[in-house]
Amino acid sequence: MPRTLITGGAGFLGSHLCEYFLNKGHEVICMDNLITGSKDNISHIKNEKFQFVEHNVCEFIDLEGELDYIMHFASPASPIDYLELPIQTLKVGSLGTHNALGLAKAKKSTILLASTSEVYGDPLIHPQPEEYWGNVNPIGPRGVYDEAKRFSEAITMAYHRTHGINTKIVRIFNTYGPRMRVNDGRAIPNFLKQALTGKDLTVYGDGSQTRSFCFVSDLVEGLYRLLMSEQNYPVNIGNPNEMTVKEMADKILQATNSKSKIVQVPLPEDDPKIRQPDITRAKKYLNWEPVVSLDEGLQSTLEYFKKQLKT
Ligand code: UDP
């Protein structure tokens, strides 16, 4: 039976990965320091092949026994989190990734690094293919996340080239679904929370900036296929269905039947103006593309938010 470590396993994506790998018959070790993750995300998992270890991966990772796979997902990932936790974000991307790679080397594990569309910054090429090197402000407020992930990619490729580690890099585009925190701060959770509690929906700027939102089950399927593939170079995983943030706010008002209004508040610094994944590589090498429609995905996320907010 394969044995898999999921760092950040108590987070939004991590918890879905824990379930997915258990369903595939893996033994799963979920590691998290619970800064942004929560035990609530994994408390429903009743499986003797599952264990939780509370640990900060910026410290040496001491694990007994063999390890086949590492899914390295530990990091704050919402802009409000990494603005509040800039140093932790830089440390987990650098020291944490170094430790995860060191563990992969010691255990001869295959490791998949969770990177991000933020490596493209405020992109000058649209949609973004993996060959694009990006347009990142290293000293801006988002630089702590963007540069941490760019460093993570660099050290991952260095371990691959120097030590022959079987490494994978996924660049994850905007993803949503159940278990995003109600106070996560990203667009979909914010809009859902606001719509369900009768508050105004806060569109940053004029709402003409675009994003492309992928439902979590599609993302997780792509991650698994990448882990099992021969691809050592980065692969974008995301849904190319691009829309403006204003369109998303309208969509959420519709889905929730809410009477809330949309208000404009100032656009945060360095907020990317456009974003859409070019998924040619994922289609070609992983035979993957998203299958969940926005309506289906939003409905399932909405049900989760209703439960959380008890509305
Ligand atoms: N956004 C917004 N209102 C909110 C939260 C986010 O208009 O309450 C915008 C944000 O400025 C960005 C987009 O929605 O243009 C997506 O933001 P998110 O925080 O979800 O993630 P990002 O793609 O910026 O990492």
Coordinates of N, CA, C and O and ligand atoms in Angstrom, one line a residue, residues 77-80 82 117-118 142 145 174 180 184-191 194 201-205 207 209-211 213 245-246 265-268 271-272 275, ligand 1:
A77 N -2.6 30.8 1.7 CA -2.8 30.9 0.2 C -3.8 32.0 -0.1 O -4.0 32.3 -1.3
S78 N -4.5 32.5 0.9 CA -5.4 33.6 0.6 C -4.6 35.0 0.7 O -3.9 35.1 1.7
P79 N -4.8 35.9 -0.2 CA -4.1 37.2 -0.1 C -4.2 37.8 1.3 O -3.2 38.3 1.8
I80 N -5.4 37.7 2.0 CA -5.4 38.4 3.3 C -4.5 37.6 4.3 O -4.0 38.2 5.2
Y82 N -1.7 35.9 3.5 CA -0.2 36.1 3.4 C 0.2 37.6 3.6 O 1.3 37.8 3.9
S117 N -0.5 30.2 -9.9 CA -0.6 31.1 -11.0 C 0.0 32.5 -10.6 O 0.3 33.3 -11.4
E118 N 0.2 32.7 -9.3 CA 0.8 33.9 -8.8 C 2.3 34.1 -9.3 O 2.8 35.1 -9.3
R142 N 2.2 41.4 -2.4 CA 1.9 40.0 -2.8 C 3.3 39.2 -3.0 O 3.3 38.0 -3.2
Y145 N 4.3 36.0 -1.2 CA 3.8 34.7 -1.6 C 4.4 34.3 -3.0 O 4.9 33.2 -3.2
N174 N -7.0 29.9 -9.6 CA -8.1 30.1 -8.6 C -9.0 28.9 -8.4 O -9.5 28.4 -9.4
M180 N -13.5 25.9 2.1 CA -12.9 27.2 2.1 C -13.4 27.9 3.4 O -14.6 27.7 3.7
D184 N -12.2 33.3 4.8 CA -11.0 33.1 3.9 C -10.5 34.4 3.3 O -9.3 34.6 3.1
G185 N -11.4 35.2 2.9 CA -11.1 36.5 2.3 C -11.0 36.5 0.8 O -10.9 37.6 0.2
R186 N -11.0 35.3 0.2 CA -10.9 35.3 -1.3 C -12.3 35.6 -1.9 O -13.3 35.6 -1.1
A187 N -12.3 35.9 -3.2 CA -13.5 36.4 -3.8 C -14.8 35.6 -3.5 O -15.8 36.0 -3.0
I188 N -14.7 34.3 -3.9 CA -15.9 33.5 -3.8 C -16.4 33.3 -2.3 O -17.6 33.6 -2.0
P189 N -15.5 32.9 -1.4 CA -16.0 32.9 0.0 C -16.5 34.2 0.5 O -17.5 34.3 1.2
N190 N -15.8 35.3 0.2 CA -16.3 36.6 0.6 C -17.7 36.9 0.1 O -18.6 37.3 0.8
F191 N -17.9 36.7 -1.2 CA -19.2 37.1 -1.8 C -20.3 36.2 -1.3 O -21.4 36.6 -1.0
Q194 N -21.1 37.3 2.3 CA -21.8 38.6 2.2 C -23.2 38.4 1.7 O -24.2 38.9 2.3
L201 N -21.9 43.2 -1.3 CA -20.7 42.4 -1.8 C -19.6 43.4 -2.2 O -19.9 44.4 -3.0
T202 N -18.4 43.2 -1.7 CA -17.3 44.1 -1.9 C -16.5 43.8 -3.1 O -15.7 42.9 -3.1
V203 N -16.8 44.5 -4.2 CA -16.0 44.3 -5.4 C -14.8 45.2 -5.3 O -15.0 46.4 -5.1
Y204 N -13.6 44.7 -5.5 CA -12.5 45.5 -5.4 C -12.2 46.2 -6.7 O -12.2 45.5 -7.8
G205 N -12.0 47.5 -6.7 CA -11.9 48.2 -8.0 C -13.2 48.3 -8.7 O -14.2 48.2 -8.1
G207 N -14.1 45.9 -10.7 CA -14.6 44.6 -10.9 C -14.3 44.1 -12.4 O -14.8 43.0 -12.7
Q209 N -11.4 43.3 -13.5 CA -10.3 42.3 -13.5 C -10.8 40.9 -13.6 O -12.0 40.6 -13.2
T210 N -10.1 40.0 -14.3 CA -10.6 38.7 -14.5 C -9.9 37.6 -13.7 O -8.8 37.7 -13.4
R211 N -10.7 36.5 -13.5 CA -10.1 35.3 -12.9 C -10.8 34.1 -13.6 O -11.9 34.3 -14.2
F213 N -12.1 30.3 -12.5 CA -12.3 29.5 -11.2 C -12.6 28.0 -11.5 O -13.4 27.6 -12.3
V245 N -14.6 39.8 -12.2 CA -14.9 39.7 -10.7 C -16.4 40.2 -10.6 O -17.2 39.6 -9.8
K246 N -16.7 41.2 -11.3 CA -18.1 41.7 -11.2 C -19.1 40.7 -11.7 O -20.2 40.5 -11.1
V265 N -15.0 48.9 -3.6 CA -14.0 49.3 -2.6 C -12.6 49.3 -3.3 O -12.5 48.7 -4.4
P266 N -11.7 50.1 -2.8 CA -10.4 50.2 -3.5 C -9.7 48.9 -3.8 O -9.8 47.9 -3.1
L267 N -9.1 48.9 -5.0 CA -8.4 47.7 -5.5 C -7.1 47.5 -4.7 O -6.3 48.5 -4.6
P268 N -6.8 46.3 -4.2 CA -5.6 46.1 -3.5 C -4.4 46.3 -4.4 O -4.5 46.1 -5.6
D271 N -2.9 43.9 -7.6 CA -3.9 42.8 -7.9 C -3.9 42.6 -9.4 O -4.1 43.5 -10.2
P272 N -3.6 41.3 -9.8 CA -3.5 41.0 -11.3 C -4.8 41.4 -12.0 O -5.9 41.1 -11.5
R275 N -6.3 36.9 -15.6 CA -5.7 35.6 -15.3 C -6.6 34.5 -15.9 O -7.8 34.4 -15.7
Ligands
UDP1 N1 -12.0 40.4 -4.8 C1 -13.0 41.3 -4.7 N2 -13.8 41.3 -3.6 C2 -13.5 40.5 -2.5 C3 -12.4 39.6 -2.6 C4 -11.6 39.6 -3.8 O1 -13.4 42.0 -5.7 O2 -14.2 40.6 -1.5 C5 -11.2 40.4 -6.1 C6 -9.7 40.6 -5.9 O3 -9.4 41.9 -6.0 C7 -9.2 39.8 -7.2 C8 -10.2 38.7 -7.4 O4 -11.4 39.1 -6.7 O5 -9.2 40.7 -8.3 C9 -9.8 37.4 -6.9 O6 -9.3 37.6 -5.6 P1 -8.9 36.4 -4.6 O7 -8.6 37.0 -3.3 O8 -10.0 35.4 -4.6 O9 -7.6 35.7 -5.2 P2 -6.4 36.2 -6.2 O10 -6.9 35.7 -7.5 O11 -6.3 37.7 -6.2 O12 -5.3 35.5 -5.6

